[in-house]
Amino acid sequence: MHRLLILLLVSVCLLPVRSPAEGFSFYTDPLAPRDEDGLLHQMPFLERTDFAPRHSFRAAYCFMSGAQLVRDPAYVGALQNNLRRLGYYCGPTDGVFSAEVGLAITRMQKNYSQRVTGTLTRGVRCALHLP
């Protein structure tokens, strides 16, 4: 009994400690953004990409190429939101992979020391936490 109690105490002490500023949610899916409490975002306005069809199975995006993903309005909308969140993109969230989105990706690739192509690559997807 004492060994079990000691094991439980040690395992609790080894858990990662997070500050309140970081929030309490471990959920980081940009295709279904949630706030710091883990609740779905409810914005005062709707974007056109909010109604775009999405894969029900998130891993399906992992097997698609960058050329296929830039034709998916829901994915490009998530890409635009993440680029805006990091300060690289200032345009509308319309789900269209425009020259402005390519320029934002170029700036991000330079800052992340990636090969600069201006296209959606695996490195860009990983840096933005997109599948």
mmCIF file of C-alpha atoms in Angstrom:
data_model
loop_
_atom_site.group_PDB
_atom_site.id
_atom_site.type_symbol
_atom_site.label_atom_id
_atom_site.label_comp_id
_atom_site.label_asym_id
_atom_site.label_seq_id
_atom_site.Cartn_x
_atom_site.Cartn_y
_atom_site.Cartn_z
ATOM 1 C CA MET A 1 0.000 0.000 0.000
ATOM 2 C CA HIS A 2 2.808 2.392 0.883
ATOM 3 C CA ARG A 3 4.602 1.632 -2.381
ATOM 4 C CA LEU A 4 1.472 2.454 -4.363
ATOM 5 C CA LEU A 5 1.043 5.749 -2.501
ATOM 6 C CA ILE A 6 4.696 6.677 -3.056
ATOM 7 C CA LEU A 7 4.466 5.771 -6.748
ATOM 8 C CA LEU A 8 1.353 7.916 -7.137
ATOM 9 C CA LEU A 9 2.978 10.857 -5.355
ATOM 10 C CA VAL A 10 6.122 10.634 -7.507
ATOM 11 C CA SER A 11 4.111 10.423 -10.730
ATOM 12 C CA VAL A 12 2.087 13.522 -9.795
ATOM 13 C CA CYS A 13 5.283 15.420 -9.015
ATOM 14 C CA LEU A 14 6.715 14.553 -12.419
ATOM 15 C CA LEU A 15 3.766 15.972 -14.371
ATOM 16 C CA PRO A 16 4.619 19.062 -16.437
ATOM 17 C CA VAL A 17 3.743 22.325 -14.747
ATOM 18 C CA ARG A 18 2.027 24.968 -16.857
ATOM 19 C CA SER A 19 1.565 28.589 -15.961
ATOM 20 C CA PRO A 20 -1.946 30.111 -16.026
ATOM 21 C CA ALA A 21 -0.827 32.331 -18.919
ATOM 22 C CA GLU A 22 -0.348 29.234 -21.082
ATOM 23 C CA GLY A 23 -3.884 28.097 -20.405
ATOM 24 C CA PHE A 24 -5.073 24.715 -19.328
ATOM 25 C CA SER A 25 -5.967 23.217 -22.688
ATOM 26 C CA PHE A 26 -3.675 20.785 -24.462
ATOM 27 C CA TYR A 27 -5.825 20.949 -27.617
ATOM 28 C CA THR A 28 -3.983 22.539 -30.557
ATOM 29 C CA ASP A 29 -5.937 21.475 -33.644
ATOM 30 C CA PRO A 30 -6.004 24.525 -35.970
ATOM 31 C CA LEU A 31 -8.679 22.978 -38.184
ATOM 32 C CA ALA A 32 -11.070 23.150 -35.234
ATOM 33 C CA PRO A 33 -9.658 25.988 -33.137
ATOM 34 C CA ARG A 34 -10.474 26.088 -29.451
ATOM 35 C CA ASP A 35 -9.878 28.711 -26.816
ATOM 36 C CA GLU A 36 -7.763 28.356 -23.680
ATOM 37 C CA ASP A 37 -10.609 26.529 -21.907
ATOM 38 C CA GLY A 38 -10.890 23.926 -24.673
ATOM 39 C CA LEU A 39 -14.172 25.311 -26.030
ATOM 40 C CA LEU A 40 -14.810 25.799 -29.730
ATOM 41 C CA HIS A 41 -14.371 29.392 -30.847
ATOM 42 C CA GLN A 42 -17.590 31.265 -31.320
ATOM 43 C CA MET A 43 -16.790 34.353 -33.292
ATOM 44 C CA PRO A 44 -19.214 37.254 -33.692
ATOM 45 C CA PHE A 45 -19.006 36.803 -37.470
ATOM 46 C CA LEU A 46 -18.693 33.840 -39.817
ATOM 47 C CA GLU A 47 -16.068 33.327 -42.484
ATOM 48 C CA ARG A 48 -16.837 31.690 -45.804
ATOM 49 C CA THR A 49 -14.462 28.848 -44.918
ATOM 50 C CA ASP A 50 -16.503 27.964 -41.803
ATOM 51 C CA PHE A 51 -19.015 26.183 -44.043
ATOM 52 C CA ALA A 52 -16.464 24.494 -46.318
ATOM 53 C CA PRO A 53 -16.541 20.686 -46.157
ATOM 54 C CA ARG A 54 -13.843 19.077 -44.016
ATOM 55 C CA HIS A 55 -12.603 15.528 -43.706
ATOM 56 C CA SER A 56 -14.121 13.820 -40.696
ATOM 57 C CA PHE A 57 -10.854 11.929 -40.250
ATOM 58 C CA ARG A 58 -8.045 14.434 -39.513
ATOM 59 C CA ALA A 59 -5.286 12.040 -40.586
ATOM 60 C CA ALA A 60 -6.652 12.159 -44.149
ATOM 61 C CA TYR A 61 -4.934 15.545 -44.537
ATOM 62 C CA CYS A 62 -1.564 13.982 -43.690
ATOM 63 C CA PHE A 63 -1.634 11.858 -46.831
ATOM 64 C CA MET A 64 -2.502 14.715 -49.194
ATOM 65 C CA SER A 65 0.133 16.641 -51.103
ATOM 66 C CA GLY A 66 0.584 20.399 -50.828
ATOM 67 C CA ALA A 67 -0.934 20.858 -54.298
ATOM 68 C CA GLN A 68 -4.099 19.051 -53.201
ATOM 69 C CA LEU A 69 -4.315 20.962 -49.933
ATOM 70 C CA VAL A 70 -4.127 24.427 -51.516
ATOM 71 C CA ARG A 71 -7.327 23.588 -53.436
ATOM 72 C CA ASP A 72 -9.187 22.777 -50.197
ATOM 73 C CA PRO A 73 -10.866 26.005 -48.926
ATOM 74 C CA ALA A 74 -11.163 24.749 -45.323
ATOM 75 C CA TYR A 75 -7.464 23.895 -45.161
ATOM 76 C CA VAL A 76 -6.374 27.155 -46.786
ATOM 77 C CA GLY A 77 -8.628 29.034 -44.346
ATOM 78 C CA ALA A 78 -6.856 27.333 -41.424
ATOM 79 C CA LEU A 79 -3.521 28.161 -43.082
ATOM 80 C CA GLN A 80 -4.523 31.824 -43.425
ATOM 81 C CA ASN A 81 -5.665 31.986 -39.790
ATOM 82 C CA ASN A 82 -2.391 30.504 -38.546
ATOM 83 C CA LEU A 83 -0.305 32.821 -40.704
ATOM 84 C CA ARG A 84 -2.348 35.775 -39.396
ATOM 85 C CA ARG A 85 -1.899 34.596 -35.798
ATOM 86 C CA LEU A 86 1.894 34.633 -36.293
ATOM 87 C CA GLY A 87 1.805 38.042 -38.017
ATOM 88 C CA TYR A 88 2.728 36.986 -41.557
ATOM 89 C CA TYR A 89 -0.641 37.439 -43.271
ATOM 90 C CA CYS A 90 -3.044 40.382 -43.164
ATOM 91 C CA GLY A 91 -5.565 39.489 -45.888
ATOM 92 C CA PRO A 92 -9.041 38.014 -45.648
ATOM 93 C CA THR A 93 -9.797 34.444 -44.615
ATOM 94 C CA ASP A 94 -11.426 33.426 -47.868
ATOM 95 C CA GLY A 95 -9.930 29.978 -48.444
ATOM 96 C CA VAL A 96 -8.114 31.026 -51.626
ATOM 97 C CA PHE A 97 -4.388 30.377 -51.937
ATOM 98 C CA SER A 98 -3.451 33.765 -53.404
ATOM 99 C CA ALA A 99 -0.134 35.455 -54.105
ATOM 100 C CA GLU A 100 -0.446 37.222 -50.745
ATOM 101 C CA VAL A 101 -0.631 33.846 -48.953
ATOM 102 C CA GLY A 102 2.429 32.678 -50.896
ATOM 103 C CA LEU A 103 4.300 35.831 -49.852
ATOM 104 C CA ALA A 104 3.335 35.225 -46.214
ATOM 105 C CA ILE A 105 4.645 31.665 -46.474
ATOM 106 C CA THR A 106 7.871 33.027 -47.994
ATOM 107 C CA ARG A 107 8.359 35.377 -45.027
ATOM 108 C CA MET A 108 7.639 32.575 -42.587
ATOM 109 C CA GLN A 109 10.089 30.226 -44.343
ATOM 110 C CA LYS A 110 12.827 32.861 -44.092
ATOM 111 C CA ASN A 111 12.227 33.355 -40.375
ATOM 112 C CA TYR A 112 12.148 29.613 -39.702
ATOM 113 C CA SER A 113 15.345 29.018 -41.738
ATOM 114 C CA GLN A 114 13.551 26.801 -44.219
ATOM 115 C CA ARG A 115 14.120 26.500 -47.930
ATOM 116 C CA VAL A 116 12.217 29.469 -49.405
ATOM 117 C CA THR A 117 9.707 28.311 -51.995
ATOM 118 C CA GLY A 118 6.529 30.240 -51.168
ATOM 119 C CA THR A 119 4.544 27.009 -51.428
ATOM 120 C CA LEU A 120 2.910 24.747 -48.896
ATOM 121 C CA THR A 121 5.639 22.297 -47.876
ATOM 122 C CA ARG A 122 5.917 19.747 -45.084
ATOM 123 C CA GLY A 123 8.089 22.184 -43.093
ATOM 124 C CA VAL A 124 5.450 24.918 -43.315
ATOM 125 C CA ARG A 125 2.749 22.493 -42.244
ATOM 126 C CA CYS A 126 4.801 21.352 -39.243
ATOM 127 C CA ALA A 127 5.707 24.918 -38.222
ATOM 128 C CA LEU A 128 2.017 25.905 -38.288
ATOM 129 C CA HIS A 129 0.901 22.656 -36.567
ATOM 130 C CA LEU A 130 -1.243 21.702 -39.541
ATOM 131 C CA PRO A 131 -1.664 18.058 -40.627
#
